[in-house]
Amino acid sequence: MHLLLERLSKRFGRNPPAVDRLSLAVPRGAILALLGPSGCGKTTTLRLIAGLERADEGRVRVGGRDLTDLPPERRNIGVVFQSYALFPHLSAAGNVAFGLEARGVPRGERSRRVAEALAMVGLADLAQRKPRQLSGGQQQRVALARALAIRPEVLLLDEPLSALDAQLRDGVREEIRALQRRLGTTAVFVTHDQAEALALADLVAVMNEGRVEQCGTPEEIFETPATPFVAGFVGRSSRFIGVVEAPGQVRIGGIALAAAATPPPGPAQVFIRPHHVRLDAEGGLPGRVVTRAYEGATALVQVDLPFGPLLAAVPAGLPVRPGDVVGVAISPEALRVFPA
């Protein structure tokens, strides 16, 4: 693994740990997303990797080298901050050159790397503009070019797209992904945007209260959540309280449902993703449509069942409306069952 975090912990004062014995492994050239609610430790973890915070315990290793006790300038790690942190009195080229100058890179090499980095992000023609003369997306690219110019072993991005509007954010996200793929740089980015994490990352680490609840591919995180927190936090789910009566069977509100995997018998939490629910299914559970929200290619429908409301994502052309009685089919693989 190229980036290894080994049982990292960080506490501020007498507060609970911001990062609590966190361990992660990132292969060379992969993008890891740190995803979680505000205050879960995402940014603190990023700052521990960069050396901007000192770990109370644990180790940070990159390429087999222990960086834990090194200052930020000796770690060869590039950082793109949420605020971009550009110097307003410097041009785009001057901002990109700043890190190289601080590292003592000779002037000729420095100029070559600045031009190369700005060309990478499509800003070669705007090298002499000041930040105030650039759009938000262009400022974000300057910050990215500055981080890449030092040729970092690891690139860190802290909510890099949060200041951009939705349309621009999608475009810049794809540009970052394409650039990272071309350069083969190992990257870690912090986000609270689930769609962004699932679309951009090779690996997603879902964090909660300073710990990693689950780390896996976007598909694993979404389709096979390992904990109730992940099941409830990532994507949309309908949640129910039931009882596991026997292996492969859970009872919710008096109705027995087949489940592909269940914990030992006892009280349980059951999560069902909307896209795993089918309507107008012959022999399904009877339900009544309560609401229907159009979402483009699909519609999100809430159906009242005997054991509570269930969300279903159906084709937008399916002719169901509030008040309709429908049959509801839920496959055993759709149920994610956890001990209550």
CSV table of C-alpha atoms in Angstrom, one decimal:
chain,number,residue,atom,x,y,z
A,1,MET,CA,0.0,0.0,0.0
A,2,HIS,CA,1.3,3.5,-0.9
A,3,LEU,CA,-0.4,5.4,2.0
A,4,LEU,CA,-0.8,3.7,5.4
A,5,LEU,CA,-2.5,5.2,8.4
A,6,GLU,CA,-1.9,3.1,11.5
A,7,ARG,CA,-4.1,3.6,14.5
A,8,LEU,CA,-4.1,7.4,14.3
A,9,SER,CA,-5.6,9.3,17.2
A,10,LYS,CA,-6.0,13.0,17.9
A,11,ARG,CA,-7.8,14.7,20.8
A,12,PHE,CA,-8.3,18.4,21.3
A,13,GLY,CA,-8.3,19.3,25.0
A,14,ARG,CA,-10.8,17.3,27.1
A,15,ASN,CA,-13.2,16.7,24.2
A,16,PRO,CA,-13.8,13.2,22.8
A,17,PRO,CA,-11.2,12.1,20.3
A,18,ALA,CA,-11.5,13.9,16.9
A,19,VAL,CA,-9.8,10.9,15.4
A,20,ASP,CA,-9.9,7.6,17.3
A,21,ARG,CA,-7.4,4.8,16.4
A,22,LEU,CA,-8.1,5.2,12.7
A,23,SER,CA,-6.4,2.8,10.3
A,24,LEU,CA,-6.6,3.0,6.5
A,25,ALA,CA,-4.6,1.6,3.5
A,26,VAL,CA,-4.6,3.3,0.1
A,27,PRO,CA,-3.0,1.7,-3.0
A,28,ARG,CA,-0.7,3.7,-5.2
A,29,GLY,CA,-2.6,5.8,-7.7
A,30,ALA,CA,-6.0,5.3,-6.0
A,31,ILE,CA,-8.4,8.0,-4.8
A,32,LEU,CA,-9.8,7.6,-1.3
A,33,ALA,CA,-12.8,9.6,-0.2
A,34,LEU,CA,-13.3,10.4,3.5
A,35,LEU,CA,-17.1,10.7,3.8
A,36,GLY,CA,-19.1,11.5,6.9
A,37,PRO,CA,-21.2,14.1,8.8
A,38,SER,CA,-19.8,17.3,10.1
A,39,GLY,CA,-17.5,16.8,13.1
A,40,CYS,CA,-16.7,13.1,12.3
A,41,GLY,CA,-13.0,13.7,12.0
A,42,LYS,CA,-12.5,13.9,8.2
A,43,THR,CA,-10.6,17.1,8.0
A,44,THR,CA,-8.6,16.3,11.1
A,45,THR,CA,-7.5,13.1,9.5
A,46,LEU,CA,-6.4,15.0,6.4
A,47,ARG,CA,-4.4,17.5,8.5
A,48,LEU,CA,-2.7,14.6,10.3
A,49,ILE,CA,-1.6,13.2,6.9
A,50,ALA,CA,-0.3,16.6,5.9
A,51,GLY,CA,1.5,17.2,9.1
A,52,LEU,CA,-0.6,20.3,9.9
A,53,GLU,CA,-1.7,18.5,13.1
A,54,ARG,CA,0.5,16.2,15.2
A,55,ALA,CA,-1.0,12.8,16.1
A,56,ASP,CA,-1.3,11.9,19.7
A,57,GLU,CA,-0.5,8.3,18.7
A,58,GLY,CA,-0.3,6.2,15.5
A,59,ARG,CA,1.8,6.4,12.4
A,60,VAL,CA,1.6,7.9,8.9
A,61,ARG,CA,3.5,6.1,6.2
A,62,VAL,CA,3.9,6.9,2.5
A,63,GLY,CA,5.7,4.6,0.1
A,64,GLY,CA,7.1,2.8,3.1
A,65,ARG,CA,8.6,6.0,4.6
A,66,ASP,CA,7.4,7.0,8.1
A,67,LEU,CA,6.3,10.6,8.0
A,68,THR,CA,4.8,10.9,11.4
A,69,ASP,CA,7.5,13.1,13.0
A,70,LEU,CA,8.3,15.1,9.9
A,71,PRO,CA,7.1,18.7,9.4
A,72,PRO,CA,4.7,19.5,6.5
A,73,GLU,CA,7.4,20.9,4.2
A,74,ARG,CA,9.4,17.6,4.4
A,75,ARG,CA,6.5,15.3,3.6
A,76,ASN,CA,6.1,16.0,-0.1
A,77,ILE,CA,2.4,16.1,0.2
A,78,GLY,CA,0.2,18.5,-1.8
A,79,VAL,CA,-2.9,20.1,-0.2
A,80,VAL,CA,-5.8,21.8,-1.9
A,81,PHE,CA,-7.7,23.7,0.8
A,82,GLN,CA,-11.5,24.3,0.8
A,83,SER,CA,-10.9,28.1,0.7
A,84,TYR,CA,-8.2,27.7,-2.1
A,85,ALA,CA,-5.9,29.9,0.1
A,86,LEU,CA,-4.6,31.8,-2.8
A,87,PHE,CA,-2.4,34.9,-2.2
A,88,PRO,CA,-4.4,37.8,-3.6
A,89,HIS,CA,-1.3,39.9,-4.5
A,90,LEU,CA,0.3,37.1,-6.6
A,91,SER,CA,-0.6,36.1,-10.1
A,92,ALA,CA,-1.8,32.6,-10.9
A,93,ALA,CA,1.8,31.7,-11.8
A,94,GLY,CA,3.1,33.3,-8.6
A,95,ASN,CA,0.7,31.3,-6.5
A,96,VAL,CA,1.8,28.1,-8.2
A,97,ALA,CA,5.4,28.9,-7.8
A,98,PHE,CA,5.1,29.6,-4.1
A,99,GLY,CA,5.5,26.0,-2.9
A,100,LEU,CA,8.4,25.4,-5.3
A,101,GLU,CA,10.2,28.6,-4.1
A,102,ALA,CA,9.7,27.5,-0.4
A,103,ARG,CA,11.4,24.2,-1.3
A,104,GLY,CA,14.4,25.9,-2.9
A,105,VAL,CA,13.7,24.8,-6.5
A,106,PRO,CA,16.0,26.7,-8.9
A,107,ARG,CA,14.4,29.5,-10.9
A,108,GLY,CA,14.7,27.8,-14.3
A,109,GLU,CA,13.2,24.6,-13.0
A,110,ARG,CA,10.6,26.5,-11.1
A,111,SER,CA,9.4,28.4,-14.2
A,112,ARG,CA,9.2,25.1,-16.2
A,113,ARG,CA,7.2,23.4,-13.5
A,114,VAL,CA,4.8,26.3,-13.1
A,115,ALA,CA,4.1,26.4,-16.8
A,116,GLU,CA,3.6,22.6,-16.9
A,117,ALA,CA,1.2,22.7,-13.9
A,118,LEU,CA,-0.9,25.5,-15.3
A,119,ALA,CA,-1.1,23.7,-18.7
A,120,MET,CA,-2.3,20.6,-16.9
A,121,VAL,CA,-5.3,22.4,-15.5
A,122,GLY,CA,-6.0,24.4,-18.7
A,123,LEU,CA,-4.9,27.8,-17.4
A,124,ALA,CA,-1.7,28.4,-19.4
A,125,ASP,CA,-3.2,31.6,-21.0
A,126,LEU,CA,-4.2,33.0,-17.6
A,127,ALA,CA,-0.9,32.7,-15.8
A,128,GLN,CA,-0.6,36.5,-15.1
A,129,ARG,CA,-4.1,37.0,-13.8
A,130,LYS,CA,-4.6,37.7,-10.1
A,131,PRO,CA,-7.2,35.6,-8.2
A,132,ARG,CA,-9.8,38.4,-8.2
A,133,GLN,CA,-9.7,38.2,-12.0
A,134,LEU,CA,-10.5,34.5,-12.1
A,135,SER,CA,-13.7,32.7,-11.7
A,136,GLY,CA,-14.3,30.3,-8.8
A,137,GLY,CA,-13.6,27.3,-11.0
A,138,GLN,CA,-10.4,28.9,-12.3
A,139,GLN,CA,-9.2,29.7,-8.7
A,140,GLN,CA,-9.8,26.1,-7.8
A,141,ARG,CA,-7.6,25.0,-10.7
A,142,VAL,CA,-4.8,27.3,-9.6
A,143,ALA,CA,-4.9,25.8,-6.1
A,144,LEU,CA,-4.8,22.3,-7.8
A,145,ALA,CA,-1.9,23.4,-10.0
A,146,ARG,CA,0.0,24.7,-7.0
A,147,ALA,CA,-0.4,21.3,-5.2
A,148,LEU,CA,0.6,19.4,-8.3
A,149,ALA,CA,3.7,21.5,-9.1
A,150,ILE,CA,5.7,20.1,-6.2
A,151,ARG,CA,5.1,16.6,-7.7
A,152,PRO,CA,3.5,15.2,-4.5
A,153,GLU,CA,3.6,11.6,-3.4
A,154,VAL,CA,0.1,12.1,-2.1
A,155,LEU,CA,-2.5,14.8,-3.0
A,156,LEU,CA,-5.0,15.9,-0.3
A,157,LEU,CA,-8.2,17.8,-1.1
A,158,ASP,CA,-10.4,19.3,1.6
A,159,GLU,CA,-13.9,19.8,0.2
A,160,PRO,CA,-12.3,21.0,-3.0
A,161,LEU,CA,-15.6,21.6,-4.9
A,162,SER,CA,-17.9,22.9,-2.1
A,163,ALA,CA,-17.6,26.6,-3.2
A,164,LEU,CA,-18.6,25.9,-6.8
A,165,ASP,CA,-22.2,25.8,-8.1
A,166,ALA,CA,-23.7,22.4,-9.0
A,167,GLN,CA,-23.1,22.5,-12.8
A,168,LEU,CA,-19.5,23.8,-12.5
A,169,ARG,CA,-18.8,21.3,-9.7
A,170,ASP,CA,-19.7,18.3,-11.9
A,171,GLY,CA,-17.4,19.6,-14.7
A,172,VAL,CA,-14.4,20.3,-12.4
A,173,ARG,CA,-14.9,16.9,-10.6
A,174,GLU,CA,-14.5,15.1,-13.9
A,175,GLU,CA,-11.4,17.2,-14.7
A,176,ILE,CA,-9.8,16.3,-11.4
A,177,ARG,CA,-10.5,12.6,-11.9
A,178,ALA,CA,-9.1,12.6,-15.4
A,179,LEU,CA,-6.0,14.5,-14.3
A,180,GLN,CA,-5.4,12.2,-11.4
A,181,ARG,CA,-5.8,9.2,-13.6
A,182,ARG,CA,-3.2,10.6,-16.1
A,183,LEU,CA,-0.7,11.5,-13.4
A,184,GLY,CA,-1.2,8.3,-11.3
A,185,THR,CA,-1.1,10.4,-8.1
A,186,THR,CA,-2.4,8.8,-4.9
A,187,ALA,CA,-5.2,11.2,-3.6
A,188,VAL,CA,-7.3,11.6,-0.5
A,189,PHE,CA,-10.3,14.0,-0.5
A,190,VAL,CA,-12.7,15.0,2.2
A,191,THR,CA,-16.4,15.5,1.3
A,192,HIS,CA,-19.8,15.4,2.9
A,193,ASP,CA,-21.4,15.0,-0.6
A,194,GLN,CA,-22.2,11.3,-1.1
A,195,ALA,CA,-22.7,11.6,-4.9
A,196,GLU,CA,-19.3,13.2,-5.2
A,197,ALA,CA,-17.6,10.5,-3.1
A,198,LEU,CA,-19.3,7.6,-5.0
A,199,ALA,CA,-18.6,9.1,-8.4
A,200,LEU,CA,-14.9,10.2,-7.9
A,201,ALA,CA,-13.4,7.7,-5.5
A,202,ASP,CA,-11.9,4.2,-5.9
A,203,LEU,CA,-12.3,3.7,-2.2
A,204,VAL,CA,-14.7,5.4,0.3
A,205,ALA,CA,-14.1,5.4,4.0
A,206,VAL,CA,-17.3,6.3,5.9
A,207,MET,CA,-16.4,8.0,9.2
A,208,ASN,CA,-18.4,8.5,12.4
A,209,GLU,CA,-17.2,10.0,15.7
A,210,GLY,CA,-13.6,9.8,14.7
A,211,ARG,CA,-13.7,6.2,13.5
A,212,VAL,CA,-14.0,4.4,10.2
A,213,GLU,CA,-17.4,2.6,10.1
A,214,GLN,CA,-16.6,0.9,6.7
A,215,CYS,CA,-14.0,1.3,3.9
A,216,GLY,CA,-14.6,-0.2,0.5
A,217,THR,CA,-15.4,0.5,-3.1
A,218,PRO,CA,-18.3,2.8,-3.9
A,219,GLU,CA,-20.4,-0.3,-4.9
A,220,GLU,CA,-19.6,-2.1,-1.6
A,221,ILE,CA,-20.4,0.9,0.5
A,222,PHE,CA,-23.8,1.5,-1.2
A,223,GLU,CA,-25.0,-2.0,-1.8
A,224,THR,CA,-23.6,-3.9,1.2
A,225,PRO,CA,-23.3,-1.5,4.1
A,226,ALA,CA,-21.5,-3.1,7.0
A,227,THR,CA,-23.2,-1.2,9.8
A,228,PRO,CA,-26.5,0.5,10.5
A,229,PHE,CA,-24.8,3.9,10.4
A,230,VAL,CA,-23.5,3.3,6.9
A,231,ALA,CA,-26.9,1.9,5.8
A,232,GLY,CA,-28.7,5.0,7.1
A,233,PHE,CA,-26.1,7.6,6.1
A,234,VAL,CA,-25.2,6.6,2.5
A,235,GLY,CA,-28.0,6.9,0.0
A,236,ARG,CA,-31.7,6.6,0.8
A,237,SER,CA,-33.2,3.7,2.7
A,238,SER,CA,-36.4,2.8,4.5
A,239,ARG,CA,-35.7,1.6,8.0
A,240,PHE,CA,-37.8,-0.7,10.1
A,241,ILE,CA,-37.5,-2.4,13.5
A,242,GLY,CA,-38.2,-6.2,13.4
A,243,VAL,CA,-37.3,-9.5,14.8
A,244,VAL,CA,-35.1,-12.2,13.3
A,245,GLU,CA,-37.0,-15.4,13.9
A,246,ALA,CA,-34.8,-17.9,12.1
A,247,PRO,CA,-31.9,-17.8,9.7
A,248,GLY,CA,-33.0,-16.0,6.5
A,249,GLN,CA,-36.3,-14.8,8.0
A,250,VAL,CA,-37.2,-11.5,9.7
A,251,ARG,CA,-40.6,-10.4,10.9
A,252,ILE,CA,-41.7,-6.7,10.6
A,253,GLY,CA,-45.0,-5.7,12.1
A,254,GLY,CA,-46.5,-9.2,11.9
A,255,ILE,CA,-45.3,-9.9,8.3
A,256,ALA,CA,-42.5,-12.4,7.7
A,257,LEU,CA,-40.0,-11.5,5.0
A,258,ALA,CA,-37.2,-13.6,3.5
A,259,ALA,CA,-33.7,-12.1,3.9
A,260,ALA,CA,-30.5,-13.3,2.2
A,261,ALA,CA,-28.5,-12.7,5.3
A,262,THR,CA,-29.5,-12.3,8.9
A,263,PRO,CA,-27.8,-11.9,12.3
A,264,PRO,CA,-28.7,-14.3,15.1
A,265,PRO,CA,-32.3,-14.4,16.2
A,266,GLY,CA,-33.5,-11.4,18.1
A,267,PRO,CA,-34.5,-7.7,17.7
A,268,ALA,CA,-33.2,-6.3,14.4
A,269,GLN,CA,-33.0,-3.2,12.3
A,270,VAL,CA,-33.9,-3.6,8.6
A,271,PHE,CA,-32.8,-1.3,5.8
A,272,ILE,CA,-34.3,-1.4,2.3
A,273,ARG,CA,-32.9,0.6,-0.6
A,274,PRO,CA,-35.6,2.2,-2.9
A,275,HIS,CA,-34.1,0.8,-6.1
A,276,HIS,CA,-34.5,-2.7,-4.8
A,277,VAL,CA,-38.3,-2.3,-4.5
A,278,ARG,CA,-40.7,-3.2,-7.4
A,279,LEU,CA,-44.2,-2.1,-7.7
A,280,ASP,CA,-47.2,-3.7,-9.6
A,281,ALA,CA,-45.7,-7.1,-8.8
A,282,GLU,CA,-48.0,-10.0,-8.9
A,283,GLY,CA,-48.4,-11.6,-5.5
A,284,GLY,CA,-46.5,-8.8,-3.8
A,285,LEU,CA,-47.5,-7.1,-0.5
A,286,PRO,CA,-50.6,-4.9,-0.9
A,287,GLY,CA,-49.8,-1.2,-0.4
A,288,ARG,CA,-51.2,2.2,-1.1
A,289,VAL,CA,-49.2,5.0,-2.9
A,290,VAL,CA,-49.0,8.1,-0.7
A,291,THR,CA,-46.6,10.4,-2.6
A,292,ARG,CA,-44.8,10.5,-5.9
A,293,ALA,CA,-41.8,12.7,-6.6
A,294,TYR,CA,-40.5,13.0,-10.2
A,295,GLU,CA,-36.6,12.8,-10.4
A,296,GLY,CA,-35.9,12.6,-14.1
A,297,ALA,CA,-35.4,9.0,-15.2
A,298,THR,CA,-37.0,7.7,-12.0
A,299,ALA,CA,-39.8,8.7,-9.6
A,300,LEU,CA,-39.5,8.2,-5.8
A,301,VAL,CA,-42.7,6.7,-4.6
A,302,GLN,CA,-43.8,6.3,-0.9
A,303,VAL,CA,-46.0,3.3,-0.4
A,304,ASP,CA,-47.9,2.6,2.9
A,305,LEU,CA,-47.5,-1.1,3.8
A,306,PRO,CA,-49.0,-2.9,6.8
A,307,PHE,CA,-45.7,-2.4,8.7
A,308,GLY,CA,-45.0,1.2,7.7
A,309,PRO,CA,-44.0,3.5,4.8
A,310,LEU,CA,-41.6,2.2,2.2
A,311,LEU,CA,-39.7,4.2,-0.5
A,312,ALA,CA,-39.5,2.8,-4.0
A,313,ALA,CA,-37.5,4.2,-7.0
A,314,VAL,CA,-39.5,3.3,-10.1
A,315,PRO,CA,-39.3,4.2,-13.8
A,316,ALA,CA,-40.7,7.7,-14.3
A,317,GLY,CA,-43.1,6.4,-16.9
A,318,LEU,CA,-44.7,3.9,-14.5
A,319,PRO,CA,-48.4,5.1,-14.2
A,320,VAL,CA,-48.8,5.1,-10.4
A,321,ARG,CA,-50.3,8.1,-8.6
A,322,PRO,CA,-51.2,8.9,-4.9
A,323,GLY,CA,-54.1,6.8,-3.8
A,324,ASP,CA,-53.3,3.8,-6.2
A,325,VAL,CA,-53.3,0.3,-4.6
A,326,VAL,CA,-50.2,-1.5,-5.8
A,327,GLY,CA,-48.4,-4.8,-5.2
A,328,VAL,CA,-44.9,-4.5,-3.7
A,329,ALA,CA,-42.1,-7.0,-4.2
A,330,ILE,CA,-39.0,-7.0,-2.1
A,331,SER,CA,-36.3,-9.5,-2.9
A,332,PRO,CA,-34.4,-11.3,-0.1
A,333,GLU,CA,-31.2,-9.6,-1.3
A,334,ALA,CA,-32.7,-6.2,-0.8
A,335,LEU,CA,-32.9,-6.5,3.0
A,336,ARG,CA,-29.9,-5.4,5.0
A,337,VAL,CA,-30.5,-6.7,8.5
A,338,PHE,CA,-28.5,-5.7,11.6
A,339,PRO,CA,-29.0,-6.5,15.3
A,340,ALA,CA,-31.1,-3.8,17.0
